């Protein structure tokens, strides 16, 4: 008797055309939204961690998560009754170039569940080859799976729109990876993450139909997404698709502003990694800003041009939206209204960014000339390595009566090279501080109110790159305690959590140039 029960309600595979070919061979797929595939059997699955919270979203109890049935389902060894797994077909622009068909090369969609009136698509990442695997194996290694599992949930707790992660399971099989693409392949433990999201449709799903001049299916896909996930759109015809595009632009902008707020750098903002719902998706070589550096990207594959650096994420999202607009042109037939929506994004971005940065500074009643305070803090933060998370968190201790000496004491823990904070740099800090303290006089919130508000905007704990790496190194030795610890810690990123104070610290020196901490590639 099975105990793990789902309220299955598949829509993507019911409403959109499937690839008639059922052979799992790598190929170009035409005029189909997905291909049926079966996950690979895992030799010796072992559950490392499951999220009770995500389990609940799907209607699962704690006992369900501990069951063998759960393990076998979410490692891909058994298929839930009456369901048929599939891989999605999509295209994309990668690093600024059209890459043609990509598709779920190592993601396999299991089914959709409706629970508590919410729809959840459930997908395995790393469960084996699909027609879209190109020259790769469809598998994922432990390190990238730990990173995806922890970060998805940490981002959710931070209030950043994101896909979720239900489980992290070792497959028991080894996977060959050349981690830095430098000719040193090695065997690593294979793992499978079960991702959960209302939908996994990406910009690239629209792009592929446009590239195939397949207007009929492009419309079907648009209707599917709008019907289920943009329920307030009531317009019809071209206007309906324009309304969708406009809302998606807003959602994407909102997502990127959240990334900037918490110091998250996605690392691979290709259009195949951009969600049609404005969610953060595909946790690969992402990273967290430690020293505030707008030019920083964790992705070594992007080292030369730094296309996806922190300071450029807003512009890149817009570039990606332009590619989506080009795809939508196929059904809209005019450029002007699309152009107008894109210009609207451009107009909104700077004010939204500045408003967010001012809120990090604890300034909530905004005047036009406050922008200078933001511009100046961005500059001064980059004069000498200054930890973004610690700086903003500690700033809530500053008020309009704080002296410069006290201010220095408050932000000192954020400096990586304290010996550099003198001369010119110290003068610049002082100038900024003086205008900041002066400006704070105009804020009307009480000290406590302001602090509380700031502490709900500036997280105390984020998944610093070295923290994930510590969890990975231990997990590699079959010690999963840090994964559990970080998962619990990051569920409350804005809370003080005195027992976990050790994680409120600058990146240790050993992590400065360590692979996995400051250098990550797309190899996963
Ligand atoms: P990413 O850069 O991770 O978003 O991946 C880009 C494309 O490569 C997507 O179509 C992925 O599904 C595919 N891909 C990445 N890694 C693998 C892998 N190990 N096996 C098969 N396909 C992969
Ligand atoms: Mg991807």
Coordinates of C-alpha atoms and ligand atoms in Angstrom, one line a residue:
X1 CA 0.0 0.0 0.0
X2 CA 1.5 3.3 -1.0
X3 CA 1.4 6.1 1.5
X4 CA 3.0 9.0 -0.4
X5 CA 0.0 10.5 -2.2
X6 CA -0.3 13.4 -4.5
X7 CA -3.2 15.3 -6.0
X8 CA -1.8 15.1 -9.6
X9 CA -3.0 17.7 -12.1
X10 CA -0.8 17.8 -15.2
X11 CA -1.3 20.8 -17.4
X12 CA 1.9 21.4 -19.3
X13 CA 2.0 18.0 -20.9
X14 CA -1.8 18.0 -21.5
X15 CA -2.0 21.5 -23.0
X16 CA 1.1 21.5 -25.1
X17 CA 2.3 19.2 -27.9
X18 CA 4.7 16.3 -27.2
X19 CA 7.5 15.0 -29.3
X20 CA 6.1 11.9 -31.0
X21 CA 9.6 10.2 -30.9
X22 CA 9.9 8.2 -27.6
X23 CA 13.4 6.9 -28.2
X24 CA 15.8 8.7 -25.8
X25 CA 18.4 9.8 -28.4
X26 CA 19.9 13.2 -28.6
X27 CA 18.3 15.1 -31.4
X28 CA 16.7 18.3 -32.6
X29 CA 13.1 18.3 -31.7
X30 CA 10.6 20.3 -33.8
X31 CA 7.3 21.8 -33.0
X32 CA 7.0 20.1 -29.6
X33 CA 7.2 21.5 -26.0
X34 CA 8.7 18.4 -24.5
X35 CA 9.8 14.8 -25.0
X36 CA 8.9 11.8 -22.8
X37 CA 11.9 10.3 -21.0
X38 CA 12.5 8.0 -18.1
X39 CA 14.9 8.8 -15.3
X40 CA 18.0 6.7 -14.9
X41 CA 18.0 4.1 -12.1
X42 CA 20.2 5.1 -9.2
X43 CA 22.3 2.2 -7.7
X44 CA 22.3 3.0 -4.0
X45 CA 20.1 6.1 -3.2
X46 CA 20.6 7.8 0.1
X47 CA 18.5 10.7 1.3
X48 CA 20.8 13.5 2.6
X49 CA 18.2 16.1 3.4
X50 CA 14.5 16.9 2.6
X51 CA 12.8 20.2 3.3
X52 CA 9.7 19.7 5.5
X53 CA 8.4 23.1 4.4
X54 CA 8.5 22.2 0.7
X55 CA 7.1 18.7 1.5
X56 CA 4.1 20.5 3.1
X57 CA 3.5 22.5 0.0
X58 CA 3.0 19.3 -1.9
X59 CA 0.9 17.8 0.9
X60 CA 3.6 15.5 2.3
X61 CA 4.0 14.7 6.0
X62 CA 7.3 14.3 7.8
X63 CA 6.8 10.5 7.8
X64 CA 6.4 10.6 4.0
X65 CA 9.8 12.3 3.6
X66 CA 11.4 9.6 5.7
X67 CA 9.9 6.7 3.7
X68 CA 11.6 4.5 1.2
X69 CA 8.8 5.2 -1.2
X70 CA 9.8 8.9 -1.1
X71 CA 13.4 8.1 -1.7
X72 CA 12.7 5.9 -4.6
X73 CA 10.4 8.4 -6.2
X74 CA 12.6 11.4 -5.8
X75 CA 15.8 9.7 -7.0
X76 CA 13.9 8.6 -10.1
X77 CA 13.8 4.9 -9.4
X78 CA 10.1 4.6 -9.4
X79 CA 7.5 6.6 -11.3
X80 CA 4.4 7.8 -9.5
X81 CA 1.3 5.9 -10.7
X82 CA -0.4 7.4 -13.7
X83 CA 2.4 9.9 -14.5
X84 CA 4.8 10.1 -17.4
X85 CA 8.1 12.1 -16.9
X86 CA 9.3 14.4 -19.6
X87 CA 12.0 16.8 -20.5
X88 CA 11.2 20.3 -21.8
X89 CA 12.4 21.6 -25.1
X90 CA 13.7 25.2 -25.1
X91 CA 16.4 27.3 -26.7
X92 CA 18.4 30.2 -25.4
X93 CA 20.9 33.0 -25.8
X94 CA 24.0 32.0 -23.9
X95 CA 26.6 34.7 -23.0
X96 CA 25.0 37.0 -25.6
X97 CA 24.9 34.6 -28.5
X98 CA 22.0 32.6 -29.9
X99 CA 22.6 28.9 -28.9
X100 CA 19.7 27.2 -30.7
X101 CA 18.0 24.3 -29.0
X102 CA 19.1 23.5 -25.5
X103 CA 16.3 21.9 -23.5
X104 CA 16.3 20.0 -20.2
X105 CA 19.6 18.2 -20.6
X106 CA 19.5 16.9 -17.1
X107 CA 16.2 17.9 -15.7
X108 CA 13.3 15.5 -15.8
X109 CA 9.8 16.7 -14.9
X110 CA 7.8 14.2 -12.9
X111 CA 4.3 15.7 -12.6
X112 CA 2.3 18.7 -11.4
X113 CA 0.6 18.7 -8.0
X114 CA -2.2 20.9 -6.8
X115 CA -2.3 21.3 -3.1
X116 CA -4.0 24.0 -1.1
X117 CA -5.1 25.6 -4.3
X118 CA -1.5 26.0 -5.5
X119 CA 0.1 24.4 -8.5
X120 CA 3.5 22.9 -8.2
X121 CA 5.6 21.3 -10.9
X122 CA 8.0 18.7 -9.6
X123 CA 11.3 18.1 -11.4
X124 CA 14.4 16.0 -10.8
X125 CA 17.8 17.6 -11.6
X126 CA 20.6 15.1 -12.5
X127 CA 18.4 12.1 -13.1
X128 CA 20.0 11.1 -16.4
X129 CA 20.1 11.7 -20.2
X130 CA 17.3 13.3 -22.2
X131 CA 17.1 14.1 -25.9
X132 CA 18.5 17.5 -24.9
X133 CA 21.6 16.2 -23.2
X134 CA 23.8 17.1 -26.2
X135 CA 27.3 15.9 -25.4
X136 CA 26.8 15.6 -21.6
X137 CA 25.6 12.9 -19.3
X138 CA 22.4 14.3 -17.7
X139 CA 23.8 13.9 -14.3
X140 CA 24.7 16.2 -11.4
X141 CA 27.4 16.0 -8.8
X142 CA 27.0 16.4 -5.0
X143 CA 28.7 19.8 -4.8
X144 CA 26.4 21.5 -7.2
X145 CA 23.4 19.7 -5.8
X146 CA 24.2 20.8 -2.2
X147 CA 24.5 24.4 -3.6
X148 CA 21.2 24.3 -5.4
X149 CA 19.3 22.7 -2.5
X150 CA 20.6 25.1 0.2
X151 CA 20.5 28.2 -1.9
X152 CA 16.9 27.7 -3.2
X153 CA 15.6 27.5 0.3
X154 CA 17.9 30.3 1.6
X155 CA 16.7 32.6 -1.2
X156 CA 13.0 31.8 -0.4
X157 CA 13.6 32.7 3.3
X158 CA 15.2 36.0 2.2
X159 CA 12.0 36.9 0.4
X160 CA 13.6 36.5 -3.1
X161 CA 11.3 35.0 -5.7
X162 CA 12.8 31.5 -6.5
X163 CA 12.2 27.9 -7.4
X164 CA 12.3 25.6 -4.3
X165 CA 14.1 22.5 -3.4
X166 CA 12.4 19.5 -1.9
X167 CA 15.2 17.0 -1.5
X168 CA 18.9 16.2 -1.9
X169 CA 19.6 12.6 -2.6
X170 CA 22.8 10.7 -3.3
X171 CA 22.4 8.4 -6.3
X172 CA 25.2 6.0 -5.2
X173 CA 26.8 6.4 -8.6
X174 CA 30.0 8.2 -9.5
X175 CA 30.1 11.0 -12.1
X176 CA 33.1 12.2 -14.1
X177 CA 33.7 15.9 -14.0
X178 CA 36.5 18.3 -15.1
X179 CA 35.6 20.8 -12.4
X180 CA 37.7 23.7 -13.8
X181 CA 37.7 22.6 -17.4
X182 CA 41.5 22.4 -17.2
X183 CA 42.0 18.8 -18.3
X184 CA 41.8 17.2 -14.8
X185 CA 38.7 15.1 -14.8
X186 CA 37.9 13.2 -11.6
X187 CA 35.1 11.0 -10.3
X188 CA 32.7 12.7 -7.9
X189 CA 29.6 11.5 -6.1
X190 CA 26.4 11.9 -8.1
X191 CA 23.3 13.5 -6.5
X192 CA 19.8 14.4 -7.5
X193 CA 17.8 17.4 -6.3
X194 CA 14.1 17.6 -6.6
X195 CA 13.1 21.1 -7.6
X196 CA 9.6 22.5 -7.1
X197 CA 8.1 25.5 -8.8
X198 CA 4.7 26.6 -10.0
X199 CA 6.3 26.3 -13.5
X200 CA 9.7 25.7 -15.0
X201 CA 8.9 27.6 -18.2
X202 CA 11.8 29.8 -19.3
X203 CA 12.3 32.6 -21.8
X204 CA 13.9 29.9 -23.9
X205 CA 10.7 27.9 -24.2
X206 CA 9.2 30.9 -26.1
X207 CA 12.3 31.5 -28.1
X208 CA 12.4 28.0 -29.5
X209 CA 9.0 28.2 -31.1
X210 CA 9.7 31.7 -32.5
X211 CA 13.0 30.3 -34.0
X212 CA 10.9 27.5 -35.6
X213 CA 8.4 30.1 -36.9
X214 CA 5.9 28.0 -35.0
X215 CA 3.3 30.6 -34.2
X216 CA 0.6 28.1 -33.3
X217 CA 2.6 26.5 -30.5
X218 CA 4.0 29.8 -29.3
X219 CA 0.4 31.0 -28.8
X220 CA -0.4 27.7 -27.0
X221 CA 2.5 28.2 -24.6
X222 CA 1.6 31.8 -23.9
X223 CA -2.0 30.8 -23.2
X224 CA -0.8 28.1 -20.9
X225 CA 1.4 30.4 -18.9
X226 CA -1.0 33.2 -18.7
X227 CA -4.0 31.0 -17.9
X228 CA -2.2 29.4 -14.9
X229 CA 0.2 31.9 -13.7
X230 CA -1.0 35.4 -14.7
X231 CA -4.6 34.9 -13.6
X232 CA -5.4 38.6 -13.4
X233 CA -4.9 39.2 -17.1
X234 CA -8.3 39.5 -18.7
X235 CA -7.5 41.2 -22.0
X236 CA -7.6 39.3 -25.3
X237 CA -5.7 39.0 -28.6
X238 CA -2.3 40.8 -28.9
X239 CA -3.1 42.9 -25.8
X240 CA -3.2 39.8 -23.6
X241 CA 0.4 38.9 -24.7
X242 CA 1.5 42.5 -24.2
X243 CA 0.0 42.5 -20.7
X244 CA 1.9 39.3 -20.0
X245 CA 5.1 40.7 -21.2
X246 CA 4.7 43.8 -19.2
X247 CA 4.0 41.9 -16.0
X248 CA 6.9 39.6 -16.6
X249 CA 9.2 42.6 -17.1
X250 CA 7.9 43.9 -13.7
X251 CA 8.4 40.5 -12.0
X252 CA 11.9 40.2 -13.5
X253 CA 12.9 43.7 -12.3
X254 CA 11.6 42.9 -8.9
X255 CA 13.6 39.7 -8.8
X256 CA 16.8 41.4 -9.8
X257 CA 16.4 44.2 -7.3
X258 CA 16.1 41.5 -4.6
X259 CA 19.3 40.0 -5.9
X260 CA 21.0 43.3 -5.6
X261 CA 19.6 43.8 -2.1
X262 CA 21.0 40.6 -0.7
X263 CA 24.2 40.5 -2.8
X264 CA 23.3 37.5 -4.9
X265 CA 25.1 37.1 -8.2
X266 CA 23.4 34.5 -10.5
X267 CA 26.4 33.9 -12.6
X268 CA 24.7 32.5 -15.7
X269 CA 21.9 34.8 -16.8
X270 CA 21.4 33.1 -20.1
X271 CA 17.8 33.3 -21.5
X272 CA 17.4 29.6 -20.8
X273 CA 17.9 30.4 -17.2
X274 CA 15.3 33.1 -17.0
X275 CA 12.0 32.1 -15.6
X276 CA 8.7 33.0 -17.3
X277 CA 7.4 33.6 -13.8
X278 CA 10.2 35.9 -12.7
X279 CA 11.7 33.4 -10.3
X280 CA 15.3 32.8 -9.6
X281 CA 16.1 29.5 -11.5
X282 CA 19.1 27.3 -12.1
X283 CA 21.5 27.6 -9.3
X284 CA 24.9 27.0 -10.9
X285 CA 28.0 29.0 -10.5
X286 CA 26.2 31.6 -8.4
X287 CA 27.8 33.5 -5.6
X288 CA 27.3 36.0 -2.8
X289 CA 29.1 39.3 -2.6
X290 CA 31.4 39.3 0.3
X291 CA 33.5 42.5 -0.3
X292 CA 31.0 44.8 -2.1
X293 CA 32.4 44.8 -5.6
X294 CA 30.1 45.6 -8.5
X295 CA 32.5 44.0 -11.0
X296 CA 32.5 40.7 -9.2
X297 CA 31.2 37.4 -10.7
X298 CA 31.9 34.0 -9.2
X299 CA 31.7 32.3 -12.6
X300 CA 35.2 31.6 -14.0
X301 CA 33.7 30.7 -17.4
X302 CA 32.8 34.4 -17.5
X303 CA 36.0 35.7 -16.1
X304 CA 37.1 37.6 -19.2
X305 CA 34.1 39.7 -20.0
X306 CA 32.3 39.5 -16.7
X307 CA 29.0 39.8 -18.5
X308 CA 27.1 38.5 -15.6
X309 CA 28.8 40.6 -12.8
X310 CA 26.8 41.9 -9.9
X311 CA 26.6 45.5 -11.1
X312 CA 25.3 44.4 -14.5
X313 CA 22.5 42.1 -13.6
X314 CA 19.8 44.7 -14.1
X315 CA 21.0 45.5 -17.6
X316 CA 21.4 41.8 -18.5
X317 CA 17.9 41.1 -17.4
X318 CA 16.8 43.8 -19.8
X319 CA 18.9 42.4 -22.6
X320 CA 17.2 39.0 -22.0
X321 CA 13.8 40.6 -22.0
X322 CA 14.7 42.1 -25.4
X323 CA 15.4 38.6 -26.7
X324 CA 12.0 37.5 -25.3
X325 CA 10.4 40.5 -27.0
X326 CA 11.9 39.4 -30.3
X327 CA 10.3 36.0 -29.8
X328 CA 6.9 37.5 -28.9
X329 CA 7.0 39.7 -32.0
X330 CA 6.1 36.6 -33.9
X331 CA 2.6 36.8 -32.4
X332 CA 2.3 40.5 -31.7
X333 CA 3.4 41.6 -35.2
X334 CA 4.4 45.2 -34.1
X335 CA 7.6 46.4 -32.4
X336 CA 6.4 49.6 -30.8
X337 CA 4.3 48.3 -28.0
X338 CA 7.0 45.8 -27.0
X339 CA 9.6 48.6 -27.2
X340 CA 7.5 50.7 -25.0
X341 CA 7.3 48.0 -22.3
X342 CA 11.1 47.5 -22.5
X343 CA 11.6 51.3 -22.1
X344 CA 9.4 51.2 -19.1
X345 CA 11.7 48.6 -17.5
X346 CA 14.6 50.9 -18.2
X347 CA 12.8 53.9 -16.7
X348 CA 11.8 51.9 -13.6
X349 CA 15.1 50.2 -12.9
X350 CA 17.3 53.1 -11.5
X351 CA 14.6 54.5 -9.2
X352 CA 13.8 51.0 -7.9
X353 CA 17.4 50.2 -7.3
X354 CA 18.0 53.5 -5.5
X355 CA 14.9 53.1 -3.4
X356 CA 16.1 49.6 -2.4
X357 CA 19.6 50.9 -1.6
X358 CA 18.1 53.8 0.5
X359 CA 16.0 51.3 2.4
X360 CA 19.2 49.4 3.2
X361 CA 20.6 52.6 4.6
X362 CA 17.4 53.0 6.7
X363 CA 16.1 55.9 4.6
X364 CA 12.4 55.4 3.9
X365 CA 11.1 58.9 3.0
X366 CA 12.9 59.6 -0.2
X367 CA 13.9 62.9 -1.7
X368 CA 15.4 63.3 -5.1
X369 CA 18.9 64.3 -3.9
X370 CA 19.1 61.2 -1.8
X371 CA 20.5 59.4 -4.8
X372 CA 23.9 61.0 -4.1
X373 CA 24.0 59.2 -0.8
X374 CA 23.6 55.9 -2.7
X375 CA 26.1 56.8 -5.4
X376 CA 28.6 57.8 -2.8
X377 CA 28.2 54.8 -0.5
X378 CA 28.6 52.5 -3.6
X379 CA 31.9 54.3 -4.3
X380 CA 33.2 54.3 -0.8
X381 CA 32.3 50.7 -0.2
X382 CA 34.6 49.8 -3.1
X383 CA 37.7 51.8 -2.0
X384 CA 38.8 49.0 0.3
X385 CA 37.3 45.5 0.6
X386 CA 34.2 45.9 2.7
X387 CA 31.8 43.1 3.5
X388 CA 28.4 43.9 2.2
X389 CA 26.3 41.9 4.6
X390 CA 28.2 43.0 7.7
X391 CA 28.3 46.6 6.7
X392 CA 24.5 47.0 6.0
X393 CA 23.5 44.9 9.0
X394 CA 25.7 46.9 11.4
X395 CA 24.5 50.1 9.9
X396 CA 21.2 49.8 11.9
X397 CA 23.2 50.7 15.0
X398 CA 24.0 54.1 13.5
X399 CA 21.7 57.1 14.1
X400 CA 21.8 60.8 13.5
X401 CA 23.7 61.4 16.8
X402 CA 26.4 58.8 16.3
X403 CA 29.9 60.2 16.2
X404 CA 32.3 59.4 13.5
X405 CA 34.5 57.5 16.0
X406 CA 31.5 55.4 17.0
X407 CA 30.5 54.8 13.4
X408 CA 34.0 53.5 12.7
X409 CA 33.7 51.1 15.5
X410 CA 30.3 49.9 14.3
X411 CA 31.5 49.2 10.7
X412 CA 35.0 48.0 11.5
X413 CA 34.1 44.3 11.4
X414 CA 33.2 44.8 7.7
X415 CA 36.7 45.7 6.6
X416 CA 38.9 43.0 5.2
X417 CA 42.0 45.1 5.3
X418 CA 41.7 47.4 8.2
X419 CA 45.2 48.8 7.7
X420 CA 43.9 50.4 4.5
X421 CA 41.3 52.5 6.3
X422 CA 43.3 55.6 6.7
X423 CA 44.3 58.8 4.8
X424 CA 42.2 59.4 1.7
X425 CA 39.9 56.4 2.3
X426 CA 39.2 57.4 5.8
X427 CA 38.4 61.0 4.7
X428 CA 36.0 59.7 2.1
X429 CA 34.3 57.5 4.7
X430 CA 34.1 60.5 7.0
X431 CA 32.5 62.7 4.3
X432 CA 30.0 60.0 3.5
X433 CA 29.2 59.4 7.1
X434 CA 28.6 63.1 7.8
X435 CA 26.1 63.5 5.0
X436 CA 24.5 60.2 6.1
X437 CA 24.2 61.3 9.7
X438 CA 22.9 64.7 8.6
X439 CA 20.3 63.0 6.4
X440 CA 19.2 60.6 9.1
X441 CA 18.0 63.7 11.1
X442 CA 15.1 63.9 8.6
X443 CA 13.9 60.4 9.2
X444 CA 10.9 60.2 11.4
X445 CA 11.0 56.6 12.6
X446 CA 12.2 55.9 16.1
X447 CA 15.6 54.3 16.6
X448 CA 14.0 51.0 17.4
X449 CA 11.5 51.1 14.6
X450 CA 14.1 52.0 12.1
X451 CA 16.4 49.2 13.3
X452 CA 13.7 46.6 13.1
X453 CA 12.8 47.7 9.6
X454 CA 16.4 47.7 8.4
X455 CA 17.0 44.3 9.9
X456 CA 14.2 43.0 7.8
X457 CA 15.9 44.3 4.7
X458 CA 19.5 43.6 5.5
X459 CA 20.0 39.9 6.2
X460 CA 22.3 38.8 9.0
X461 CA 23.0 35.4 7.4
X462 CA 23.5 34.6 3.8
X463 CA 24.9 31.5 2.1
X464 CA 28.4 32.8 1.8
X465 CA 30.4 30.8 -0.8
X466 CA 32.8 29.4 1.7
X467 CA 29.9 28.2 3.9
X468 CA 28.4 26.2 1.1
X469 CA 31.9 24.8 0.4
X470 CA 32.4 23.7 4.0
X471 CA 29.0 21.9 3.8
X472 CA 30.2 20.3 0.5
X473 CA 33.6 19.2 1.9
X474 CA 32.0 17.6 4.9
X475 CA 29.2 16.0 2.8
X476 CA 31.9 14.5 0.6
X477 CA 33.1 12.7 3.7
X478 CA 29.5 11.5 4.5
X479 CA 29.1 14.2 7.2
X480 CA 25.9 16.0 6.5
X481 CA 25.7 18.0 9.7
X482 CA 26.7 21.3 8.1
X483 CA 24.0 21.0 5.5
X484 CA 21.4 20.6 8.3
X485 CA 22.9 23.4 10.3
X486 CA 23.0 25.8 7.3
X487 CA 19.5 24.8 6.2
X488 CA 18.1 25.7 9.7
X489 CA 20.3 28.9 10.0
X490 CA 19.2 30.2 6.6
X491 CA 15.5 29.7 7.2
X492 CA 15.7 32.8 9.5
X493 CA 18.3 35.0 7.7
X494 CA 17.0 38.2 9.4
X495 CA 16.9 36.9 12.9
X496 CA 19.8 37.4 15.4
X497 CA 20.4 33.7 16.2
X498 CA 23.2 34.2 18.8
X499 CA 24.1 30.5 18.8
X500 CA 25.1 30.9 15.1
X501 CA 27.0 34.1 15.5
X502 CA 30.1 32.4 13.9
X503 CA 28.4 32.5 10.5
X504 CA 28.1 36.3 10.8
X505 CA 31.7 36.8 9.9
X506 CA 33.8 37.9 7.0
X507 CA 35.0 35.3 4.6
X508 CA 38.1 33.6 6.1
X509 CA 41.4 34.2 4.3
X510 CA 41.7 30.5 3.3
X511 CA 38.6 30.9 1.1
X512 CA 40.0 33.9 -0.8
X513 CA 41.3 32.0 -3.8
X514 CA 39.8 28.6 -3.1
X515 CA 37.9 26.7 -5.8
X516 CA 34.3 26.6 -4.9
X517 CA 34.5 29.8 -2.8
X518 CA 35.8 32.4 -5.2
X519 CA 36.0 30.4 -8.3
X520 CA 33.2 28.4 -9.8
X521 CA 32.7 27.1 -13.3
X522 CA 29.6 25.9 -15.1
X523 CA 30.8 22.3 -14.5
X524 CA 28.2 20.7 -12.3
Ligands
LIG1 P1 23.1 25.6 -17.6 O1 24.3 26.5 -18.0 O2 23.4 24.8 -16.4 O3 21.8 26.4 -17.5 O4 22.9 24.6 -18.8 C1 22.8 24.9 -20.1 C2 22.2 23.7 -20.9 O5 23.1 22.6 -20.7 C3 20.9 23.2 -20.4 O6 20.2 22.8 -21.6 C4 21.2 22.1 -19.5 O7 20.2 21.2 -19.4 C5 22.4 21.5 -20.2 N1 23.3 20.7 -19.3 C6 24.1 21.3 -18.3 N2 24.7 20.3 -17.6 C7 24.4 19.1 -18.2 C8 24.7 17.7 -18.0 N3 25.5 17.3 -17.1 N4 24.1 16.8 -18.8 C9 23.3 17.2 -19.8 N5 22.9 18.5 -20.0 C10 23.5 19.4 -19.3
LIG2 MG1 20.0 26.0 -17.2

